[in-house]
mmCIF file of C-alpha atoms in Angstrom:
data_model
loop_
_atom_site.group_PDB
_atom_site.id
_atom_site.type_symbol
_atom_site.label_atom_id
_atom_site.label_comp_id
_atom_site.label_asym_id
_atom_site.label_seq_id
_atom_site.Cartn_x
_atom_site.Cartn_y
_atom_site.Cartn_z
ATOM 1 C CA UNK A 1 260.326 -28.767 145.895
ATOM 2 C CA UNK A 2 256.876 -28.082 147.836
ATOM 3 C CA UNK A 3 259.153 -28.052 150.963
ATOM 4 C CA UNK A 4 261.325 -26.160 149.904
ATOM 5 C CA UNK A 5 258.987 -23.390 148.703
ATOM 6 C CA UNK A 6 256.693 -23.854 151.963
ATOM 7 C CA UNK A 7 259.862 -22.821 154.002
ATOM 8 C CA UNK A 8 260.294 -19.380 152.150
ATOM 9 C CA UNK A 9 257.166 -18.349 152.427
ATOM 10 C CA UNK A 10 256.434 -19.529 155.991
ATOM 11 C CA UNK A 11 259.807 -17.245 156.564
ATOM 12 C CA UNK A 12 258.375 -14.109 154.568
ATOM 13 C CA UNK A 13 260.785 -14.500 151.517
ATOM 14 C CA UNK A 14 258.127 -14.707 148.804
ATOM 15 C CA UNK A 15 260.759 -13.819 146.123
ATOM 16 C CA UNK A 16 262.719 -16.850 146.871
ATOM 17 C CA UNK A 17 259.675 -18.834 147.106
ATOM 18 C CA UNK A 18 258.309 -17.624 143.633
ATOM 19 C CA UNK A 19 261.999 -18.176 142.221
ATOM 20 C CA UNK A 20 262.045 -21.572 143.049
ATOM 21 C CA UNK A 21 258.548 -22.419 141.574
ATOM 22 C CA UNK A 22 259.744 -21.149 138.799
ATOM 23 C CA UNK A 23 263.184 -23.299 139.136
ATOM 24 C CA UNK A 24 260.755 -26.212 139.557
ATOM 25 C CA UNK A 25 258.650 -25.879 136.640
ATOM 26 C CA UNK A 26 262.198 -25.696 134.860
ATOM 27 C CA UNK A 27 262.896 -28.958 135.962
ATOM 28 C CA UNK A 28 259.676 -30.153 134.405
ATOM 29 C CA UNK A 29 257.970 -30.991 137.671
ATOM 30 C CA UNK A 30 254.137 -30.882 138.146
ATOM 31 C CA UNK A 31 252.801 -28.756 141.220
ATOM 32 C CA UNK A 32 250.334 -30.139 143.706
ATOM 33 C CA UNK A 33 247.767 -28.326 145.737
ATOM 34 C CA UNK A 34 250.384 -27.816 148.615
ATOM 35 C CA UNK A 35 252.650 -26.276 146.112
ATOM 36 C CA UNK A 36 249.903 -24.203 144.920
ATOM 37 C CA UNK A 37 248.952 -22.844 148.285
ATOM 38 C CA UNK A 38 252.609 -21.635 149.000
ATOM 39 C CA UNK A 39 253.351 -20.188 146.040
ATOM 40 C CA UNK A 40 249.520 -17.959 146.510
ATOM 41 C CA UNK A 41 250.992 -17.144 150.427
ATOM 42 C CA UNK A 42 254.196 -16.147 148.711
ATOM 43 C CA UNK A 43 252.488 -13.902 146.017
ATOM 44 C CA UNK A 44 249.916 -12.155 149.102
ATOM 45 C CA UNK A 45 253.722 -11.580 150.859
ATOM 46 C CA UNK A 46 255.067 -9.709 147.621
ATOM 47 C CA UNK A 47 252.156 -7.784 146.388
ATOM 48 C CA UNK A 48 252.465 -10.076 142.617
ATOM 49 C CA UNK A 49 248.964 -10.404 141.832
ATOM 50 C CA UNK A 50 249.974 -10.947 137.999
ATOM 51 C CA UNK A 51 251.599 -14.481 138.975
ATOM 52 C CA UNK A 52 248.763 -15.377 141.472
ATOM 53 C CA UNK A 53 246.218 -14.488 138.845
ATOM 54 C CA UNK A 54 247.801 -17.463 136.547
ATOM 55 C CA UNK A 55 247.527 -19.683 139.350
ATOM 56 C CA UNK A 56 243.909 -19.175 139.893
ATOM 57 C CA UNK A 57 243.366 -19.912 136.239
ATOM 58 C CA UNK A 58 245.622 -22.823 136.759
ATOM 59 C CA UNK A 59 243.933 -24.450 139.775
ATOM 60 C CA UNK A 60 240.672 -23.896 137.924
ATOM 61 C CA UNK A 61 241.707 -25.679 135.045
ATOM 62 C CA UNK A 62 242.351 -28.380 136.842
ATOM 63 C CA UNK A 63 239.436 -28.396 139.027
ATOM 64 C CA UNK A 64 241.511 -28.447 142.626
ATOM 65 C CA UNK A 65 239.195 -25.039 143.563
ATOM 66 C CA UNK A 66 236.341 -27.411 144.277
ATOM 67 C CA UNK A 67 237.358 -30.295 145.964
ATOM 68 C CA UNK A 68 240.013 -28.186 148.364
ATOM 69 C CA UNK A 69 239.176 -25.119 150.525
ATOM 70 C CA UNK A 70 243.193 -24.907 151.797
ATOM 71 C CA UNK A 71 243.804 -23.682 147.782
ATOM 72 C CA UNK A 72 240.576 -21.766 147.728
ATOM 73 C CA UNK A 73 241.230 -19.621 151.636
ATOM 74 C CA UNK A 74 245.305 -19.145 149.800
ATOM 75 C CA UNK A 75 243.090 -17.384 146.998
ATOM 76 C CA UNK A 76 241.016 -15.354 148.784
ATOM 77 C CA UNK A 77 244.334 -14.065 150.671
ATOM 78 C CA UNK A 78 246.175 -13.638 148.320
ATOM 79 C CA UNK A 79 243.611 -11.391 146.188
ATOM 80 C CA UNK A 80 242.962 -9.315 149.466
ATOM 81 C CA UNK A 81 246.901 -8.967 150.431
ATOM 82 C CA UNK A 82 247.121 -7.739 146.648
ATOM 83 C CA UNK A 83 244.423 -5.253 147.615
ATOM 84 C CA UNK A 84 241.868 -6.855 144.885
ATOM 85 C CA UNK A 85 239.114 -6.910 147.350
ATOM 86 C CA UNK A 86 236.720 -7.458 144.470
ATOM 87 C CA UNK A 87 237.915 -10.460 143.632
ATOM 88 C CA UNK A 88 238.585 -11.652 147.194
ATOM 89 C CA UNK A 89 235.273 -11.482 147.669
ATOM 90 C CA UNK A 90 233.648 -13.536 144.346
ATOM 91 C CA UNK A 91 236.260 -16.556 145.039
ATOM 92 C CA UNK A 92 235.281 -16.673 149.197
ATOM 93 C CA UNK A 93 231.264 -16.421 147.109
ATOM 94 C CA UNK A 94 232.702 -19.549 144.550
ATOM 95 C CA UNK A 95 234.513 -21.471 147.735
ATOM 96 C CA UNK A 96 231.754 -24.727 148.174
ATOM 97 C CA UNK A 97 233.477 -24.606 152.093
ATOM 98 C CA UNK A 98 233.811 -21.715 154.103
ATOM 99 C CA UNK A 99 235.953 -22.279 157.212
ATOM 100 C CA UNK A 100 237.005 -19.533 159.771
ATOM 101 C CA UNK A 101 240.367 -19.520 158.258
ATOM 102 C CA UNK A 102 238.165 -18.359 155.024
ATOM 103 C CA UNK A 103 236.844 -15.915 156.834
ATOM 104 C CA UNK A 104 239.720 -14.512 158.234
ATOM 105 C CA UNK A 105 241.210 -14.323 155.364
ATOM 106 C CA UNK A 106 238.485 -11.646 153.697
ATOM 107 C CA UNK A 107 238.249 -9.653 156.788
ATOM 108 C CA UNK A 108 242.052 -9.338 157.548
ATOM 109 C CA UNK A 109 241.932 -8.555 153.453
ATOM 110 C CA UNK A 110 239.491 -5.640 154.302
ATOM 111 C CA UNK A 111 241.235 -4.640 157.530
ATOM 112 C CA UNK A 112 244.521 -3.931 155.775
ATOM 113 C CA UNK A 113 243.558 -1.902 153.203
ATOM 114 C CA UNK A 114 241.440 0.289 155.891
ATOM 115 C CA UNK A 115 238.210 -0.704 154.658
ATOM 116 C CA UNK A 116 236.555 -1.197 157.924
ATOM 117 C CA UNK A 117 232.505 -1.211 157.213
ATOM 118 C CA UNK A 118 233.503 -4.157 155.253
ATOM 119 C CA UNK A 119 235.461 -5.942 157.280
ATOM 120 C CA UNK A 120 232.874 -5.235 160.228
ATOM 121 C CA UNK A 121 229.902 -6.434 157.191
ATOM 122 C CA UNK A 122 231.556 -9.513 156.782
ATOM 123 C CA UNK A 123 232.207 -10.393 160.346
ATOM 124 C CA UNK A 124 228.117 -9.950 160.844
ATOM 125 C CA UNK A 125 227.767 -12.269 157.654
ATOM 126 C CA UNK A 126 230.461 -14.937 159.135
ATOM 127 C CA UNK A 127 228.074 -14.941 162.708
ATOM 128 C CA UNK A 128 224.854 -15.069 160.674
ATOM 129 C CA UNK A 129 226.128 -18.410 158.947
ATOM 130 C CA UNK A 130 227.074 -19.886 162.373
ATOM 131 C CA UNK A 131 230.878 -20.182 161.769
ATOM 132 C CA UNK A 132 232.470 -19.159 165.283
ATOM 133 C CA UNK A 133 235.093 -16.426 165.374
ATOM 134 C CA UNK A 134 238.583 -17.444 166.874
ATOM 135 C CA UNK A 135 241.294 -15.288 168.269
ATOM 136 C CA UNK A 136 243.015 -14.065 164.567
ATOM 137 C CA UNK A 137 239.139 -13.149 163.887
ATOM 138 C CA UNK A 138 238.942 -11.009 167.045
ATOM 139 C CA UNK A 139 241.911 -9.301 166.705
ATOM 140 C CA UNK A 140 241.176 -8.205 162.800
ATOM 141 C CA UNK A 141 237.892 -7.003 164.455
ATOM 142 C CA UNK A 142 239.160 -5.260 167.009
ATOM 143 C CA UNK A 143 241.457 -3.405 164.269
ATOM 144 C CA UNK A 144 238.188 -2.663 162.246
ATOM 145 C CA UNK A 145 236.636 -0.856 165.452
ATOM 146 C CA UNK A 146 240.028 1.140 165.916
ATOM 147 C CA UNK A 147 239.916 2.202 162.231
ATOM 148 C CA UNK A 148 235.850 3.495 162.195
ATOM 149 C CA UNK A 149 236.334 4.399 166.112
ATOM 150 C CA UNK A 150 233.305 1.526 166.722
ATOM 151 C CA UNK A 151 233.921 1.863 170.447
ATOM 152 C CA UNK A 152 230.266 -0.042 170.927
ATOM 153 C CA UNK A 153 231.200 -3.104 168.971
ATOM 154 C CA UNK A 154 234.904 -2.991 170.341
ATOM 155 C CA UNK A 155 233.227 -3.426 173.707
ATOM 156 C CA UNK A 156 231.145 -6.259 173.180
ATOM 157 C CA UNK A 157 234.065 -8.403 171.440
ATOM 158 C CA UNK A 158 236.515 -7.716 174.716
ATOM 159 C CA UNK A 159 233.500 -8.893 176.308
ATOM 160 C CA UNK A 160 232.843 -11.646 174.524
ATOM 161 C CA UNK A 161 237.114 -13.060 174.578
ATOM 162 C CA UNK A 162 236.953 -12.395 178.380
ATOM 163 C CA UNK A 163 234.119 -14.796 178.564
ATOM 164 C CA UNK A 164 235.720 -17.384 176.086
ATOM 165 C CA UNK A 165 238.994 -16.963 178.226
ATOM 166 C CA UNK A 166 240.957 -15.980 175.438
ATOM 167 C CA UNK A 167 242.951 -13.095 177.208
ATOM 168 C CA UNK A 168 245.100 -14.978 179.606
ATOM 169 C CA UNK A 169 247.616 -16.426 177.417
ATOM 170 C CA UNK A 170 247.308 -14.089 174.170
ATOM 171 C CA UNK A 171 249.501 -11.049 173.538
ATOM 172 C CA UNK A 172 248.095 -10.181 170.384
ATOM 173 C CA UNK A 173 244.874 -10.351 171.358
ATOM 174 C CA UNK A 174 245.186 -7.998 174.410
ATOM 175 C CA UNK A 175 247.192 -5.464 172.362
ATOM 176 C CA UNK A 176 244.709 -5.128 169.408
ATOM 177 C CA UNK A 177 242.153 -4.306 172.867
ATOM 178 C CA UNK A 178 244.487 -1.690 173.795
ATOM 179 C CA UNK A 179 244.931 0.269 170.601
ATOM 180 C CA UNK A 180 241.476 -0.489 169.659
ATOM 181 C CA UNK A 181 240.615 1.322 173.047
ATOM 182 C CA UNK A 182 243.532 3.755 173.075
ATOM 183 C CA UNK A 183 242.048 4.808 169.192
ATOM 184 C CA UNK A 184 238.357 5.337 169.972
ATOM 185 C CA UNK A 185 239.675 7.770 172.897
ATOM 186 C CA UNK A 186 238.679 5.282 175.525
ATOM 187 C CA UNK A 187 242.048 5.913 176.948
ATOM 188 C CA UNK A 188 241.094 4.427 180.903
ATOM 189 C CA UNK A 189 239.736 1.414 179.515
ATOM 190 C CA UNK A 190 242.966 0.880 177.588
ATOM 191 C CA UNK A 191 245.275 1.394 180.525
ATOM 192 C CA UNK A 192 243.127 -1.050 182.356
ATOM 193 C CA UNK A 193 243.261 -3.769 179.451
ATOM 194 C CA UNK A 194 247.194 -2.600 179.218
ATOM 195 C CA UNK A 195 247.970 -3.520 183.165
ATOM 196 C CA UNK A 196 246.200 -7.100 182.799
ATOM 197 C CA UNK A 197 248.265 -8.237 180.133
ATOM 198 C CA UNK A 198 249.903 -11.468 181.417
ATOM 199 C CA UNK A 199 252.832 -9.835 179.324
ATOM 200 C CA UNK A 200 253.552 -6.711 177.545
ATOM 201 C CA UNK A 201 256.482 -6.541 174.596
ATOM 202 C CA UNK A 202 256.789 -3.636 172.403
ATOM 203 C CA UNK A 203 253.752 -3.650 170.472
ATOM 204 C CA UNK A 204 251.453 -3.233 173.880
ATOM 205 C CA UNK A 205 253.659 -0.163 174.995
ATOM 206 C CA UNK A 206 253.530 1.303 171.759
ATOM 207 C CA UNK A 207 249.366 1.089 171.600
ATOM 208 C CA UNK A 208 249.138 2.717 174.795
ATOM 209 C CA UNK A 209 251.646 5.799 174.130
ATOM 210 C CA UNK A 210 250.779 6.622 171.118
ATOM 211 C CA UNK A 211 247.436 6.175 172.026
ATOM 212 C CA UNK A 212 247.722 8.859 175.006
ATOM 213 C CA UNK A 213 249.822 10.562 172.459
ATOM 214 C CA UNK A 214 247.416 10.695 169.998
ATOM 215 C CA UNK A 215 245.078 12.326 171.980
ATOM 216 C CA UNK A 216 246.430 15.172 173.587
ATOM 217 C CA UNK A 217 247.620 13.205 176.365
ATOM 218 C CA UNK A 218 251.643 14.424 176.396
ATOM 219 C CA UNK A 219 252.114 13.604 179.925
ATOM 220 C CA UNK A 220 250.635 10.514 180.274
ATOM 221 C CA UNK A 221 252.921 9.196 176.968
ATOM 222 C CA UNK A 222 255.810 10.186 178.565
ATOM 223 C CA UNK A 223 255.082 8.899 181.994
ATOM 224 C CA UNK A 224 254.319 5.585 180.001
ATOM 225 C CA UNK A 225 257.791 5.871 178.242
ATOM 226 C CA UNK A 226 259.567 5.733 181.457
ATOM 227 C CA UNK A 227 257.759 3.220 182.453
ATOM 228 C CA UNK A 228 258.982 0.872 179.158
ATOM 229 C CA UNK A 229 262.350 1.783 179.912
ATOM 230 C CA UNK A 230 261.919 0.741 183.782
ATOM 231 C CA UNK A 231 260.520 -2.198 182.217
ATOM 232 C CA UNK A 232 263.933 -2.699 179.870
ATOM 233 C CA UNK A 233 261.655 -2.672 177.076
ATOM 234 C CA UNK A 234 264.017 -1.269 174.366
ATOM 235 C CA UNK A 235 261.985 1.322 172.255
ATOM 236 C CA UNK A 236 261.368 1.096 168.737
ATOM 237 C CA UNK A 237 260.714 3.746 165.468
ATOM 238 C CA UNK A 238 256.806 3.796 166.776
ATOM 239 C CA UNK A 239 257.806 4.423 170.160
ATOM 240 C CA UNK A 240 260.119 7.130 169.427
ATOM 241 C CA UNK A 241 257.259 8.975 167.434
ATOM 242 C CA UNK A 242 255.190 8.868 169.990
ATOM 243 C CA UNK A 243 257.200 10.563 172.331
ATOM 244 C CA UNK A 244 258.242 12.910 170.374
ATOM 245 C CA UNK A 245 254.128 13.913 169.716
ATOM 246 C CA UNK A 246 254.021 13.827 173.321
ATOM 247 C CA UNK A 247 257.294 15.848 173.620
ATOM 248 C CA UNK A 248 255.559 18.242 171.352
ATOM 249 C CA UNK A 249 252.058 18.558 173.117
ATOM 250 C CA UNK A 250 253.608 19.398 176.285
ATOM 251 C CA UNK A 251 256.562 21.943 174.793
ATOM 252 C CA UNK A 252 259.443 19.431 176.397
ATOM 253 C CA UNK A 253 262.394 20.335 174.849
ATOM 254 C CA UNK A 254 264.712 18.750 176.835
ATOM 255 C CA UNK A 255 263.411 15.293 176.345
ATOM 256 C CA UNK A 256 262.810 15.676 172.663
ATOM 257 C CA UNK A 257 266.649 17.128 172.332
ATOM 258 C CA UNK A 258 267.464 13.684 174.096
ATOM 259 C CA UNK A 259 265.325 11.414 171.382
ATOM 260 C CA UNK A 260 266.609 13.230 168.526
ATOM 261 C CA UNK A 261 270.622 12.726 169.611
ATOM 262 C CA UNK A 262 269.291 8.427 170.233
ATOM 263 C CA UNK A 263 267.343 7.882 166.682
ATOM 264 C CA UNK A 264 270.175 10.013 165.378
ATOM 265 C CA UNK A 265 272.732 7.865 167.158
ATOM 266 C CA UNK A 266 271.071 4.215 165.911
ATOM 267 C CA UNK A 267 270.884 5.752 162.445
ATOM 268 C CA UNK A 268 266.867 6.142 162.370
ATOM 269 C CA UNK A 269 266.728 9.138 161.722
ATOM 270 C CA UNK A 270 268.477 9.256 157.860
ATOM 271 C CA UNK A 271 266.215 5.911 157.099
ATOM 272 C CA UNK A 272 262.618 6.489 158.111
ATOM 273 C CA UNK A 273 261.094 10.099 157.063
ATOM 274 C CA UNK A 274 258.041 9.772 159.421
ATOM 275 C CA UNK A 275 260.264 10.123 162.296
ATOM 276 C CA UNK A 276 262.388 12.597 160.900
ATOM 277 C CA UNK A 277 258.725 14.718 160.551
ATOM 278 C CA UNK A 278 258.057 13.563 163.887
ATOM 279 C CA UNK A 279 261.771 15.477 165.161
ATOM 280 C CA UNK A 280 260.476 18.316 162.677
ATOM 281 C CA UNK A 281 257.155 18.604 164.320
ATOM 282 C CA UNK A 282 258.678 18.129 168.048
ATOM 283 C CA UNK A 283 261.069 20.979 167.600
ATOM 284 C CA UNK A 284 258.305 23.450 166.107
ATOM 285 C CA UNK A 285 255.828 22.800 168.922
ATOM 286 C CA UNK A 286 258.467 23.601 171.145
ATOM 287 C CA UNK A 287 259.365 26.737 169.639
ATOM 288 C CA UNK A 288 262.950 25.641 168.783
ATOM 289 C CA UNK A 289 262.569 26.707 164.913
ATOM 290 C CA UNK A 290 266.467 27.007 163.978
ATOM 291 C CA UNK A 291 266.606 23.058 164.868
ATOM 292 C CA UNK A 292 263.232 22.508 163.450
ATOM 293 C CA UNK A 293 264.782 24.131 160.523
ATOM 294 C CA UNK A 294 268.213 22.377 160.579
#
């Protein structure tokens, strides 16, 4: 059964996973702590706080939140995927262990419901009691400085994974640097960080137009779009946004009439009403206020 379970949830298909807990208990067989610790995963994935709040009473009852600190981290990330950052934070307090995986559990809690003091707070706390940060900590950091535009502290951690070596083989990493960057306006920085990735997918275009996008930088996001598609990087719903804000800033009608007829022709543009705004917003900037209309 644990297997079972633990392959849903690594996969993202919490439902399944929480349906076949249940099928289990059916069956009258006992959990154990690994079936306890997918099940949480599976309830952070779904946003089903009720059913992970009966497993922390559960595990509690039976003692297992003392003696292991894989259950106790798959309660702290649960509560702060649910968004109750409250009570993230008073089990991680309770938890006799505190690993980095413990950490980065409370601060990627923090990070994803925008709350980036905290998250920044509890980084400080995490160095203070000697525990050393790894790259999932970095890049949740580097999200935190993007969110309260902490260019300073942004700096020091792209400092600080250059030393430890940590950008040569780590995609993630480098793109949280660029959009980090690209976010706090440091838009040179970013482009250098961008052209020293050891590889660039989707995600690391995306940072970097929307980034020059973002501010005011029309040109520059559509030179960088051209540049994907040289690349045969195949553009995404972000992407297309993007360009379409850069479309906007620079009045390029032309271009923007050519994104609209391709999100139109993949079907985006019925199934995701950001980008339809985005088309909305293109067309107005441009002037073109029958199609903005339309």
């Amino acid at each position: 059964w644990s297997a079972l379970i633990t392959g849903y949830a690594q996969h993202g298909l919490g439902h399944e996973a929480i349906k076949c807990f249940k099928q289990m208990r059916d069956a009258g067989v006992s959990p154990n702590a690994v079936t306890y610790a997918c099940i949480l995963k599976s309830c952070g994935i779904v946003g089903c706080l009720e059913i992970g709040k009966d497993i922390d009473a559960e595990v509690r009852k039976q003692g297992l939140l003392e003696k292991d600190v894989v259950i106790g981290t798959a309660l702290v990330d649960m509560y702060s995927k649910c968004g109750a950052l409250e009570r993230a934070r008073e089990v991680f307090e309770q938890l006799q262990v505190r690993n980095v995986v413990s950490w980065n559990a409370l601060i990627s809690g923090y990070v994803q419901h925008e709350q980036g003091e905290d998250a920044l707070k509890c980084f400080r706390q995490m160095q203070v009691a000697g525990v050393h940060p790894d790259a999932v900590t970095y890049v949740c950091v580097l999200k935190a400085c993007a969110i309260v535009k902490a260019l300073h502290i942004g700096e020091q951690i792209h400092n600080e994974v250059r030393k430890r070596g940590l950008l040569r083989n780590d995609v993630i990493l480098g793109t949280a640097l660029v959009d980090m960057y690209s976010k706090c306006n440091a838009l040179q920085k970013a482009q250098d960080v961008f052209e020293r990735l050891p590889v660039r997918n989707i995600v690391s275009w995306n940072a970097l137009i929307n980034g020059y996008a973002q501010n005011g930088h029309g040109e520059e996001a559509l030179k960088c779009f051209w540049q994907m598609q040289d690349a045969r990087i195949r553009p995404d719903v972000v992407t297309y946004i993007g360009v379409l804000k850069g479309c906007g800033i620079v009045g390029s009608l032309d271009i923007g009439g050519d994104i609209d007829a391709e999100v139109r022709k993949q079907g985006l543009f019925q199934e995701n009403l950001v980008l339809g705004t985005a088309v909305v917003d293109m067309y107005t900037k441009c002037g073109a206020l029958e199609e903005a209309r339309e």
